[in-house]
XYZ file of C-alpha atoms in Angstrom:
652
model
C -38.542 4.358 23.212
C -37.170 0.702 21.592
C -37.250 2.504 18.073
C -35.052 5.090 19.659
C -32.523 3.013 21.803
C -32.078 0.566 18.712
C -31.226 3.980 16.250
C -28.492 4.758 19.393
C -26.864 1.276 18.623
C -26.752 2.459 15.183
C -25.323 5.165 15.155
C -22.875 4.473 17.506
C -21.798 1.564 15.189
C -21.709 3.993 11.951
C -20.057 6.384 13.455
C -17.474 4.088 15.178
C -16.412 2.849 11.979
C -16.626 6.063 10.092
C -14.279 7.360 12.724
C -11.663 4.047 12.446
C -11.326 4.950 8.740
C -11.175 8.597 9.212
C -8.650 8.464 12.508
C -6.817 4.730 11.873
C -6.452 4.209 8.065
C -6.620 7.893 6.816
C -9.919 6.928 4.505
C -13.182 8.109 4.463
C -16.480 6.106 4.008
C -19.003 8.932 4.634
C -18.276 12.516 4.020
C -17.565 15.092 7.539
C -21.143 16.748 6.492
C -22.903 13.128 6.804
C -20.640 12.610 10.085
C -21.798 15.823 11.622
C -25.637 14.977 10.865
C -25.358 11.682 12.240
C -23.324 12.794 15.416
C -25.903 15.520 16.229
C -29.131 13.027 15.723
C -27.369 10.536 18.364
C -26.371 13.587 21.109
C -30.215 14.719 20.768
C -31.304 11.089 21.421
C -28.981 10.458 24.266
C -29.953 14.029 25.556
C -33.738 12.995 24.724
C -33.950 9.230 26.637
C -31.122 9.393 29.026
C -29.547 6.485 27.529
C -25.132 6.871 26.250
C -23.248 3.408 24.996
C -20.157 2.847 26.303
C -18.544 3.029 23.289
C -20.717 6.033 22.079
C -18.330 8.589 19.733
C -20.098 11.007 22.351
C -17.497 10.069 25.217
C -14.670 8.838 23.308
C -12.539 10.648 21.539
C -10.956 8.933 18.098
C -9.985 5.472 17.972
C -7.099 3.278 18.803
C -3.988 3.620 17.161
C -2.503 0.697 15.438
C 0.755 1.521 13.826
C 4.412 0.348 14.026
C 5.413 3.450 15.691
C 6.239 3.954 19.115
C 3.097 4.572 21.259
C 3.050 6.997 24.288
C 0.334 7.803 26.678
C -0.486 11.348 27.094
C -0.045 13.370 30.155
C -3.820 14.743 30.330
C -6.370 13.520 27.724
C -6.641 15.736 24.622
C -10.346 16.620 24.617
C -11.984 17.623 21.504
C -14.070 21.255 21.260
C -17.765 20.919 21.691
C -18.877 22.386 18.002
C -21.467 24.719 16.249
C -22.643 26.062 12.897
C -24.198 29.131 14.313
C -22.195 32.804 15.194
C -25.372 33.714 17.380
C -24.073 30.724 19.589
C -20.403 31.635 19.336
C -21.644 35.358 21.064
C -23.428 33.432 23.950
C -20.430 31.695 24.724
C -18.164 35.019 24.702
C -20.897 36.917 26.635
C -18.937 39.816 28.180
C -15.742 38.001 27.856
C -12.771 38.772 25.297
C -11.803 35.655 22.901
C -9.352 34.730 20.156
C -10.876 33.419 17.325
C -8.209 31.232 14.976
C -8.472 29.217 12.378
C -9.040 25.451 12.984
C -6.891 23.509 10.533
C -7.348 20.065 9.161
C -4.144 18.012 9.588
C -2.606 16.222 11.978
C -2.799 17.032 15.646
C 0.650 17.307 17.276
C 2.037 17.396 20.537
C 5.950 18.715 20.714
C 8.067 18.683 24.096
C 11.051 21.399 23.563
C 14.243 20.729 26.569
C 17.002 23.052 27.089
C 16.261 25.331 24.170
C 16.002 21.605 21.797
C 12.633 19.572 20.181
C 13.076 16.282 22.155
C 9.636 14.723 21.591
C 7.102 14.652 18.865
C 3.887 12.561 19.990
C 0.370 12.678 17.548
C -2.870 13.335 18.975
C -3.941 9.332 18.424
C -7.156 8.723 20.200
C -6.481 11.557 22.218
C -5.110 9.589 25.281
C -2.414 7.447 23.174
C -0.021 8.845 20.719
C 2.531 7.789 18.354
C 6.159 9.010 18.874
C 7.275 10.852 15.370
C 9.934 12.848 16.547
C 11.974 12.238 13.749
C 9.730 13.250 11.222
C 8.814 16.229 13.009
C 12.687 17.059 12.690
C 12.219 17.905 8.865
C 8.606 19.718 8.973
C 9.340 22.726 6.883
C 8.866 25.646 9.263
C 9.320 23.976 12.760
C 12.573 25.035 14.809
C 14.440 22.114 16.134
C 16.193 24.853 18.476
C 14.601 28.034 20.567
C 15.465 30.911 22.682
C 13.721 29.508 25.632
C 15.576 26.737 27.257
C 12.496 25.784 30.261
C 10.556 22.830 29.456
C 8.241 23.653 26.554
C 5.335 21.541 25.959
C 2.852 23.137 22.706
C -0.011 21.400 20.725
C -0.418 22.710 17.017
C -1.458 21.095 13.417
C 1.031 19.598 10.785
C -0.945 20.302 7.696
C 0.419 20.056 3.917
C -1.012 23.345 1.744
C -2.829 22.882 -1.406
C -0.072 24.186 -3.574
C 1.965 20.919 -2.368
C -1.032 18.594 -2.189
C -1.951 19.476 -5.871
C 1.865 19.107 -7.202
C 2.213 15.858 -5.129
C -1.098 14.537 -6.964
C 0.363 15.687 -10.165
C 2.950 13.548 -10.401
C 0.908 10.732 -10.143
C -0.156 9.479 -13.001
C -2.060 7.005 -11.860
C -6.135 7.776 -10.900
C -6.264 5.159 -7.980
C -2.883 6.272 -6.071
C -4.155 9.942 -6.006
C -4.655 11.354 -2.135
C -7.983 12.697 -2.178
C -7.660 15.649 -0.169
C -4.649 17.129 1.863
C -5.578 15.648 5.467
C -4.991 12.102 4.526
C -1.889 12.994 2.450
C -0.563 14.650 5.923
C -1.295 11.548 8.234
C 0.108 9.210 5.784
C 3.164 11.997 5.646
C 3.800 12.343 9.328
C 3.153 8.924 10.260
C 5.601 7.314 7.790
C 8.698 5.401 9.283
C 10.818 7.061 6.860
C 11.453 10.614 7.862
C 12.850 11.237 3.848
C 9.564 10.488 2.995
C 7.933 12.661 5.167
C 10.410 15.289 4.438
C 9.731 15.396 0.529
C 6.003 15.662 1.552
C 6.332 19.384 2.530
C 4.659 19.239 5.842
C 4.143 22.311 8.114
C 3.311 22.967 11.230
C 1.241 25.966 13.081
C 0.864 26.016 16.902
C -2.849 26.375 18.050
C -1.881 25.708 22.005
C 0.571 26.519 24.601
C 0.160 24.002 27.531
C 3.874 24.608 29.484
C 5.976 26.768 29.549
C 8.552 26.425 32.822
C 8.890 30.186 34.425
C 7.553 31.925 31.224
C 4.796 34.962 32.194
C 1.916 35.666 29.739
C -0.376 38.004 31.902
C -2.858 35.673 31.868
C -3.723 35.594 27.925
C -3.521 33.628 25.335
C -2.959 36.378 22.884
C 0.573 36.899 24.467
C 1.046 33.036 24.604
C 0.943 33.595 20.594
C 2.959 36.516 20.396
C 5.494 34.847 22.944
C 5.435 31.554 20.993
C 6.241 33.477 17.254
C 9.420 35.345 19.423
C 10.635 31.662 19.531
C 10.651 31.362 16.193
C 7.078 29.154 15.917
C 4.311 30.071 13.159
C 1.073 29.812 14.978
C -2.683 29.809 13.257
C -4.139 33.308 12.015
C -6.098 34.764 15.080
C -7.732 37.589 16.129
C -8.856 38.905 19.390
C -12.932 39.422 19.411
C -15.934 39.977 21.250
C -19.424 39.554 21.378
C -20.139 43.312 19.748
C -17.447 42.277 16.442
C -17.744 38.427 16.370
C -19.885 38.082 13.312
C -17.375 40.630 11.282
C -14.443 38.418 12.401
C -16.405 35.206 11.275
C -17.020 36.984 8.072
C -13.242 37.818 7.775
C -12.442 34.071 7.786
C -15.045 32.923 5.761
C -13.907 35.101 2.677
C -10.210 34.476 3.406
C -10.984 30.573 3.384
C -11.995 30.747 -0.611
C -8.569 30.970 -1.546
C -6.709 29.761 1.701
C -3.492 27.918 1.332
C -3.833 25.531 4.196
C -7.046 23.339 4.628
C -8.764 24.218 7.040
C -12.637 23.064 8.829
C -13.712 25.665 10.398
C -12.747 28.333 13.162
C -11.586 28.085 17.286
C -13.206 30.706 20.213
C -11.036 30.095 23.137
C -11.304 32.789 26.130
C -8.131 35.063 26.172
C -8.481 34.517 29.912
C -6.377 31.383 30.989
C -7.495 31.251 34.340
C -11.250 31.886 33.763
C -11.442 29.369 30.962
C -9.826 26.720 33.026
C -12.074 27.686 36.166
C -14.696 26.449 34.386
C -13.535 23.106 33.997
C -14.596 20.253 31.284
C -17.124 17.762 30.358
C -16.027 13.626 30.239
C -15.555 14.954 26.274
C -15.161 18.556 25.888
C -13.461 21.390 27.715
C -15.483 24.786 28.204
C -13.039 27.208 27.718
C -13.264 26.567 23.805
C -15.449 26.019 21.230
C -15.290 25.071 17.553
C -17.182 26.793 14.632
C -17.779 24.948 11.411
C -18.608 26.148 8.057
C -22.405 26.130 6.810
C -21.418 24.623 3.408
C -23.432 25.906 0.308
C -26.350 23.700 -0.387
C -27.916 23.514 -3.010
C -31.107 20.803 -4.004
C -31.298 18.919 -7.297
C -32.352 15.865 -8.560
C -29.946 13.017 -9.390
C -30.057 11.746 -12.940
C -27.932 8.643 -12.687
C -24.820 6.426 -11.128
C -22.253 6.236 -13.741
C -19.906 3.723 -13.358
C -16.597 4.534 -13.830
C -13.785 1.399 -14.247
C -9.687 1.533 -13.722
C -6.711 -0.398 -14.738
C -6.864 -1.974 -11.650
C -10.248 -2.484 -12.136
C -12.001 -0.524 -9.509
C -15.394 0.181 -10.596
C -16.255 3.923 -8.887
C -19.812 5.273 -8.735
C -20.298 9.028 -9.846
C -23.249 10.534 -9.489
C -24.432 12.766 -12.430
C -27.276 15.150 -10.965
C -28.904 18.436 -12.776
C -26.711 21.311 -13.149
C -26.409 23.274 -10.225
C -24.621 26.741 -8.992
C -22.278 26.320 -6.068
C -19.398 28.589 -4.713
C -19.779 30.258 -7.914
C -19.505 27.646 -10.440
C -21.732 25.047 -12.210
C -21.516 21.521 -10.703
C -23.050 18.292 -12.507
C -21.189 15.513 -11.081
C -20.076 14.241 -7.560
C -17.784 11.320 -7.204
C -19.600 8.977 -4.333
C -15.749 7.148 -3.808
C -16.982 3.888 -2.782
C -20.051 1.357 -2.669
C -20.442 2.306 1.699
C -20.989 5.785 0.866
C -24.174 5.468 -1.489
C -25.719 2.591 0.607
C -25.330 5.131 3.280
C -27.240 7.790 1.570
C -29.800 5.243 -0.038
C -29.173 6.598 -3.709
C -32.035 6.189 -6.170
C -32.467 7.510 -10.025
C -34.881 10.778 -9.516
C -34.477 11.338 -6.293
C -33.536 14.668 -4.783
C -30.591 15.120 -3.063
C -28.362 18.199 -1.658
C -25.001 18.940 -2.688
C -22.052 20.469 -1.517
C -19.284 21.894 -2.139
C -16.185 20.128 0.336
C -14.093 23.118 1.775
C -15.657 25.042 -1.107
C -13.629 22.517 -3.505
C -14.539 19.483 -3.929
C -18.373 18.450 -5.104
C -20.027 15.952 -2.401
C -23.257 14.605 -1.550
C -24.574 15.634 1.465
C -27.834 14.775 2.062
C -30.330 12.290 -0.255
C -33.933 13.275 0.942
C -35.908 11.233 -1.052
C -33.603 8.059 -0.132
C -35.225 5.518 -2.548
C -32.230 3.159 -2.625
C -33.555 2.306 -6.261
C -30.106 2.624 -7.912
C -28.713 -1.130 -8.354
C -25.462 -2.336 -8.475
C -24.198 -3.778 -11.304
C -23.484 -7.390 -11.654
C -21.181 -6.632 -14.791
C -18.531 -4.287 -15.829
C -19.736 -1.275 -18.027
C -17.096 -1.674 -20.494
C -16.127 -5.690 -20.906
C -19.709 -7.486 -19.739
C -17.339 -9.231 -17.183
C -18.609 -10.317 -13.739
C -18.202 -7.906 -10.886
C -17.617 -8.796 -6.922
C -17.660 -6.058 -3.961
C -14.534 -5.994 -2.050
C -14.256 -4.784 1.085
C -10.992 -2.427 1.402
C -10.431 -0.347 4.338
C -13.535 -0.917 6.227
C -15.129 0.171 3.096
C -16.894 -1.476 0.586
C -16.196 -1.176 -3.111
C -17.124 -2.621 -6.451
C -14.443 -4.051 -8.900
C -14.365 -5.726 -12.362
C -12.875 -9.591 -11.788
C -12.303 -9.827 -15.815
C -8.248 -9.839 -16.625
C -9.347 -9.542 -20.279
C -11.652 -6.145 -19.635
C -11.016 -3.859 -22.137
C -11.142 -0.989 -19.933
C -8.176 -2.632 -17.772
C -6.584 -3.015 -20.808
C -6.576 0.369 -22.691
C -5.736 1.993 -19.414
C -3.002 -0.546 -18.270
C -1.298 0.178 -21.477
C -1.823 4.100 -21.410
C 0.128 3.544 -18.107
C 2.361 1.382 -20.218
C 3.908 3.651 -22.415
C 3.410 6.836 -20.328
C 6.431 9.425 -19.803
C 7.779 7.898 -16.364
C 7.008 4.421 -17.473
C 8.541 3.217 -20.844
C 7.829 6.621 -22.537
C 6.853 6.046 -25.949
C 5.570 9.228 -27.041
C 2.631 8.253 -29.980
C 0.708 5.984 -28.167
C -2.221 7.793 -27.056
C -5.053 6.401 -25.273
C -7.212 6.379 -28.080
C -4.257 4.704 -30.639
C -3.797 1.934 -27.852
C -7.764 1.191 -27.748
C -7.807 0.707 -31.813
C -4.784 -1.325 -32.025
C -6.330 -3.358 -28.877
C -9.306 -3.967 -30.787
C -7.544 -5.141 -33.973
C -5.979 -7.647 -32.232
C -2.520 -6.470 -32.605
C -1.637 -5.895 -28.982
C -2.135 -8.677 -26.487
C 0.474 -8.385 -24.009
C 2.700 -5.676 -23.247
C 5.769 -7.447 -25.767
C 3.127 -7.010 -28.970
C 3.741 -3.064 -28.986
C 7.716 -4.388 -29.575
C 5.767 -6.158 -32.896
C 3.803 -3.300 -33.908
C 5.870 -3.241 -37.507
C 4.515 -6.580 -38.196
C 1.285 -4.760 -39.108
C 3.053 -1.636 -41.036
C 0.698 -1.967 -44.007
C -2.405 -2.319 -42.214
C -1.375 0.596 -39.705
C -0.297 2.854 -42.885
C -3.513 2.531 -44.743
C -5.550 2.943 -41.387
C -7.884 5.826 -40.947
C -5.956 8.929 -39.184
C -2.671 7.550 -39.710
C -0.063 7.454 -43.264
C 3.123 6.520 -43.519
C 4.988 9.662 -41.344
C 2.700 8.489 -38.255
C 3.832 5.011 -38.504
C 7.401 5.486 -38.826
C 7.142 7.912 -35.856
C 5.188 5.546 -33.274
C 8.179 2.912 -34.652
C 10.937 4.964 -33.997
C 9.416 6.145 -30.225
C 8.948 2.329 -29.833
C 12.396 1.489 -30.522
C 13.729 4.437 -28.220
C 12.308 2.882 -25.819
C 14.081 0.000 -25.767
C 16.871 0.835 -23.842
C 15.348 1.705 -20.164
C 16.214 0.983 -16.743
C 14.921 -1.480 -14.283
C 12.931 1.290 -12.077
C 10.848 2.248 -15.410
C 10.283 -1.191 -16.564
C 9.381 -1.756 -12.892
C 6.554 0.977 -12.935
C 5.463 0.478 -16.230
C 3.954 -3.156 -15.275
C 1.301 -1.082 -13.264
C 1.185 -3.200 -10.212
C -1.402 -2.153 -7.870
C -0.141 0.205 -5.356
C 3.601 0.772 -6.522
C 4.142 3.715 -8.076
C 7.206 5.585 -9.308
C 8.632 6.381 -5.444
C 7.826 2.710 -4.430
C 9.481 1.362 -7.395
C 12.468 3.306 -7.319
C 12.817 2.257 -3.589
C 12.106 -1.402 -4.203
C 14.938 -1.887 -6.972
C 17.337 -0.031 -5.245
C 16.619 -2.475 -2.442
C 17.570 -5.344 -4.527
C 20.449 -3.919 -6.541
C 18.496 -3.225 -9.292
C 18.255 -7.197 -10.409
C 14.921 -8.232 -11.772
C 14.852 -11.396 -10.860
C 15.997 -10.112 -7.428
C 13.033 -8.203 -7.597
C 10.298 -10.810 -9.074
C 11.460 -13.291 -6.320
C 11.355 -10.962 -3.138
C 9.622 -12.074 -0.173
C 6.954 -10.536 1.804
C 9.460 -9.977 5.003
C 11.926 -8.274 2.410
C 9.783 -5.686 1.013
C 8.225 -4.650 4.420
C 11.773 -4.156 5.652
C 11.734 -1.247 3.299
C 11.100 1.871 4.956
C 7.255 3.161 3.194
C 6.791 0.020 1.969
C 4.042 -1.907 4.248
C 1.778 -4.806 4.018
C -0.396 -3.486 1.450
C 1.868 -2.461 -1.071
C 4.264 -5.850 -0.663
C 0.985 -8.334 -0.893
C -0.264 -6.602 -3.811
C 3.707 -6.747 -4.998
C 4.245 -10.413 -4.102
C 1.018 -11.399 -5.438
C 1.387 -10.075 -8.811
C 4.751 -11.644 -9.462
C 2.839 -15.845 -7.823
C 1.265 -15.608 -11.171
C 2.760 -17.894 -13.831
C 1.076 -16.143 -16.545
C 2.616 -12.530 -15.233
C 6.112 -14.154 -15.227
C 5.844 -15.325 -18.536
C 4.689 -12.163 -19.937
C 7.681 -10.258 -18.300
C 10.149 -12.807 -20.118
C 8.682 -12.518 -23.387
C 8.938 -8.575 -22.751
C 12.449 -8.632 -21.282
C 13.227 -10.063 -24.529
C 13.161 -6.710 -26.678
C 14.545 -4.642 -23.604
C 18.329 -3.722 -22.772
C 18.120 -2.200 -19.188
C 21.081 -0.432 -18.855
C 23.035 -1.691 -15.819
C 22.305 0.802 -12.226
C 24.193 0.062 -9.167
C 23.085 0.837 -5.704
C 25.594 4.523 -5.186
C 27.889 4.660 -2.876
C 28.556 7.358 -0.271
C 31.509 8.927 -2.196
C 29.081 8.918 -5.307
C 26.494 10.831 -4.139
C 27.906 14.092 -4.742
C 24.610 15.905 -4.599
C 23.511 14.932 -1.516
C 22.097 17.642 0.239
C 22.027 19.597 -2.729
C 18.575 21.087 -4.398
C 18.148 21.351 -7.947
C 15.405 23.350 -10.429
C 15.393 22.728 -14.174
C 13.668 25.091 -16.306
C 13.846 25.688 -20.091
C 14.940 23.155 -22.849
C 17.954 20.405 -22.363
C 20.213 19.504 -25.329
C 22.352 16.720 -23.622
C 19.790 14.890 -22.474
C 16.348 13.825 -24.274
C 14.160 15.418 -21.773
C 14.097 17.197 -18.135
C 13.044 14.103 -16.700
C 16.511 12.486 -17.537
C 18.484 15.623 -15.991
C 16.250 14.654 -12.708
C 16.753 11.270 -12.863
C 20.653 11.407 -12.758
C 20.357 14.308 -9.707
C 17.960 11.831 -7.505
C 20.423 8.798 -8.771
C 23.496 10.644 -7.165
C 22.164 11.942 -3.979
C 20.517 15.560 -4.884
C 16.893 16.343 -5.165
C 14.676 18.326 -8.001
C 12.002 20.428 -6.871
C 9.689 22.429 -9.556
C 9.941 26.224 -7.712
C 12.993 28.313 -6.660
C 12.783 28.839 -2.907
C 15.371 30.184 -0.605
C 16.631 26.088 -0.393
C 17.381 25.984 -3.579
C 20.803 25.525 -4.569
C 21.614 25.372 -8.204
C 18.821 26.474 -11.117
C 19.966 24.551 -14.125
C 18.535 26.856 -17.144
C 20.448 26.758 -20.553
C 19.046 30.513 -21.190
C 20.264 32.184 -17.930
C 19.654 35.649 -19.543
C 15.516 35.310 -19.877
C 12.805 37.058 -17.790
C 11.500 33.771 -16.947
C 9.699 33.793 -13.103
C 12.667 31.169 -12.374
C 15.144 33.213 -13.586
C 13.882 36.301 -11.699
C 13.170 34.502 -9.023
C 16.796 33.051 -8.504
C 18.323 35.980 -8.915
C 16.244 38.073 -6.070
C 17.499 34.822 -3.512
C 20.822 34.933 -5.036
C 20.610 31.487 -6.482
C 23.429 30.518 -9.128
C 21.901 29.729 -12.571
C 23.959 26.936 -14.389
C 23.941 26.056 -17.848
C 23.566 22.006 -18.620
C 27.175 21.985 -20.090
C 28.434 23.366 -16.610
C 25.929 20.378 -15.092
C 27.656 18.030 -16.936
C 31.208 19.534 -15.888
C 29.528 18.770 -11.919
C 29.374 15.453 -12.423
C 31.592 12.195 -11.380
């Protein structure tokens, strides 16, 4: 009995903190598979000895919100489903009853209140008794009416989720590893939750209603199926259901299963509510879960195999992730060898040791996880130094989670990738300098600091008679070099590769401060968290960066062989696009590159997105007469295709 109260206390404590990361900071430090084997080992143990912590995950729903938004409490608790991985169970909880089975998506939990036809409120889920108030962001969700037919008090409950298509494109344009979401749930909560409802508007959030819970003198005959159909008449996309029974279940579950291979919206699993409101609510709720629902999860494809080794895998930041490289395995259809573990909790967790055999997944039939180790040897050591410089490493704990990172400033690996960064397209894009260029001219000695690659001429004859290059390639990297010398603030800002401030951050912070570097390497804490999506994180990591002499120094030297041409905060009466969406397809003569057409849209008020949609306002394509998908594609919607020279003519 002692063995089993002190494995209670924990799991409770895991899964407590597993849940803070998940619910509070939008990180993970155990995957949902782990989460789901650990929850059901503590509910058989508290069913087994009697025994429930008050703080048990089993009785409390999520965790306590800690944000800057408003908070509000809820009017009635929002309960999560009771759960299960079985169909025979999802028939014994139909019996001879009719359900709708829907898909349950994995986003953000939202609660809207509509008044007198308008959306007045917009409160999260939280910890399912307090929210936060995001009614302006829910404003700009893509699909959501801000106005309806129905002008009674409205009160619904549905997911904001961002689809894959936006998730990936959003991920593309960051270039750099460590400031990639990793997966579309934490991209949404980071989305919704911002304090800038821009942001959250360029993050292509939707919305799908799962739940009606008011609806002042409206008549549904007592079923949720009409609830939906009633809900789409005002103009609402709710989740993909079906009405079932017992007799067709499985088929139905089948349905969603091979939909869910190539789904747009992430989703965890399925919902069986009872299409009888007053008979599921008859029957009342637990202190956790209501019993006129129930949630089915997917039964991930396993498969067993034996892990090889950790390979360590360093940044330019210098995080140090673990990847686990196991024997080749078939899952979801394709061959899997490698699993990233994401952080130093996660493999403690699962006791990780060289030969031992472990299960695998596939994530949402996506991403390769972990999901059980059963040999759990805990064999595999961390290292002490950094695969790539030798350099002492120290664990960090970030998040709630612990992770490993190189302390060296000299580490090669922080280096090569640091400059990669360096001369990359949206940083001081000097096309020439490839990864592999950088890490031979690093090792010769001939770049040091970011001003050397201003130098590189001083070593024409040595880079001329080098292996793989001649004369041509050295008089091309010099000329891309010297292009590059006249660049803007907001580039040369980016291009330093300060932890946590990418291209959107940077952009944000200069315009803040007039676009004056020294305005810029002299802000304050206070200043930069006045700036709406810049918090705490980002403007330590900013502020700390620009404490160091030795970074100072380096910028001056560097400053040296720029000219940043002058930008200026615009005006109202300058931003002549504002409002206005832009596509740009095809090649530019006017301007060097695409990216430069973008840049002076955003810089006067307008916005580029990279598909034609029925929001699109201008497609900017110097060959308006080809069959391109963009072309065809404006032309069906109606959308004007410009040339650049009649872009040119727009401007002030």
């Amino acid at each position: 009995m002692e063995k089993k109260t002190e494995r209670i206390k924990e799991l409770v404590k895991i899964l407590n903190e597993a849940s803070k990361a998940y619910y509070q900071d939008s990180s993970e430090i155990m995957s949902n598979f782990e989460y789901d084997r650990l929850y059901d080992e503590l509910t058989a143990l508290e069913n087994e000895t009697g025994m429930v912590l008050s703080n048990s995950p089993s009785i409390h729903v999520g965790y306590e919100v800690l944000s800057q938004l408003p908070k509000e409490t809820h009017a009635s608790p929002m309960l999560s489903l009771d759960k299960t991985k079985e169909t025979e169970s999802l028939k014994s909880f139909l019996g001879d009853k009719t359900g709708i089975l829907s898909w349950k998506l994995d986003g953000l939990t939202v609660v809207l209140t509509y008044e007198d036809g308008e959306l007045k409120k917009a409160v999260t889920r939280g910890n399912g008794l307090v929210g936060e108030v995001i009614t302006g962001n829910a404003k700009v969700f893509k699909n959501l009416p801000v106005k309806i037919p129905f002008k009674g008090q409205l009160i619904i409950r549905g997911e904001a989720v961002i689809k894959y298509s936006d998730f990936n494109r959003i991920n593309s344009e960051l270039e750099d590893v460590d400031a990639k979401y990793k997966n579309p749930r934490n991209l949404c909560a980071g989305s919704v939750r911002q304090l800038s409802n821009e942001i959250t508007q360029k993050r292509s959030v939707n919305f799908y209603a799962f739940a009606l819970i008011k609806a002042d003198g409206a008549e549904f005959n007592n079923s949720i199926l009409r609830q939906f159909e009633w809900l789409s008449e005002q103009g609402f996309q709710v989740v993909e259901h079906r009405m079932v029974t017992s007799d067709d279940i499985e088929e139905n579950v089948a349905y969603f299963a091979e939909k869910i291979k190539d789904y747009e919206l992430p989703s965890d699993g399925l919902v069986l509510m009872f299409d009888d409101i007053e008979y599921g609510e008859s029957l009342g709720a637990t202190s956790k879960f209501p019993r006129n629902g129930i949630a089915f999860k997917w039964k991930d494809e396993t498969a067993v195999t034996k892990l090889k080794e950790i390979e360590w895998s360093p940044s330019r930041t210098g995080l140090i992730n673990p990847v686990a490289i196991f024997e080749p395995v078939e899952l979801e259809g394709t061959t899997v060898s490698r699993a990233s573990v994401h952080n130093i909790s996660i493999m403690e967790s699962l006791e990780l040791g060289i030969g031992d055999e472990i299960e695998v997944y596939k994530a949402n039939m996506i991403i390769p996880q972990i999901a059980e180790n059963h040999t759990r040897s805990g064999s595999v050591q961390i290292p002490d130094n950094c695969p790539v410089c030798g350099g002492k490493t120290e664990i960090r704990n970030m998040n709630d989670a612990k992770s490993l990172y190189c302390i060296n400033e000299e580490c090669q690996a922080k280096k090569i990738k640091l400059y990669t960064h360096f001369v990359s397209r949206d940083a001081m894009n000097i096309d020439g300098l490839s990864e592999e260029t950088l890490e031979k001219f690093i090792d010769r000695g001939y770049i040091k600091e970011f001003a050397d690659i201003y130098h590189l001429n001083e070593y024409e004859e040595e880079i001329v008679e080098a292996k793989g290059f001649g004369r041509k390639s050295f008089e091309n990297i010099i000329s891309a070099i010297d292009n590059s010398r006249n660049t803007n603030v907001v580039r040369l800002l980016y291009s330093l590769g300060i932890m946590n401030i990418g291209l959107s951050n940077a952009k944000m912070i200069c315009k803040e401060f007039d676009y004056d570097i020294e305005k810029i390497r002299n802000a304050q804490e206070e200043e930069l968290t006045d700036i709406d999506g810049v918090g705490e994180v980002i403007s330590d990591t900013f502020t700390e960066y620009f404490r160091s002499e030795d970074n100072n120094m380096k910028l001056d030297r560097l400053l040296k062989e720029l000219k940043l041409e002058k930008m200026e905060s615009g005006s109202s009466d300058q931003q002549v696009f504002s409002g206005v969406n832009f596509v740009i397809t095809g090649k530019v003569m006017h301007f060097s590159n695409r990216n430069e057409v973008k840049e002076k849209i955003e810089e006067l008020g307008g916005k580029v997105t990279g598909s034609v949609t029925s929001k699109t306002n201008y497609l900017i394509n110097n060959d308006s007469t080809s069959n391109s998908s963009k072309n065809k594609k404006a032309k069906e919607l109606g959308i004007r295709i410009i040339t650049e020279d009649e872009f040119i003519q727009m401007l002030p």
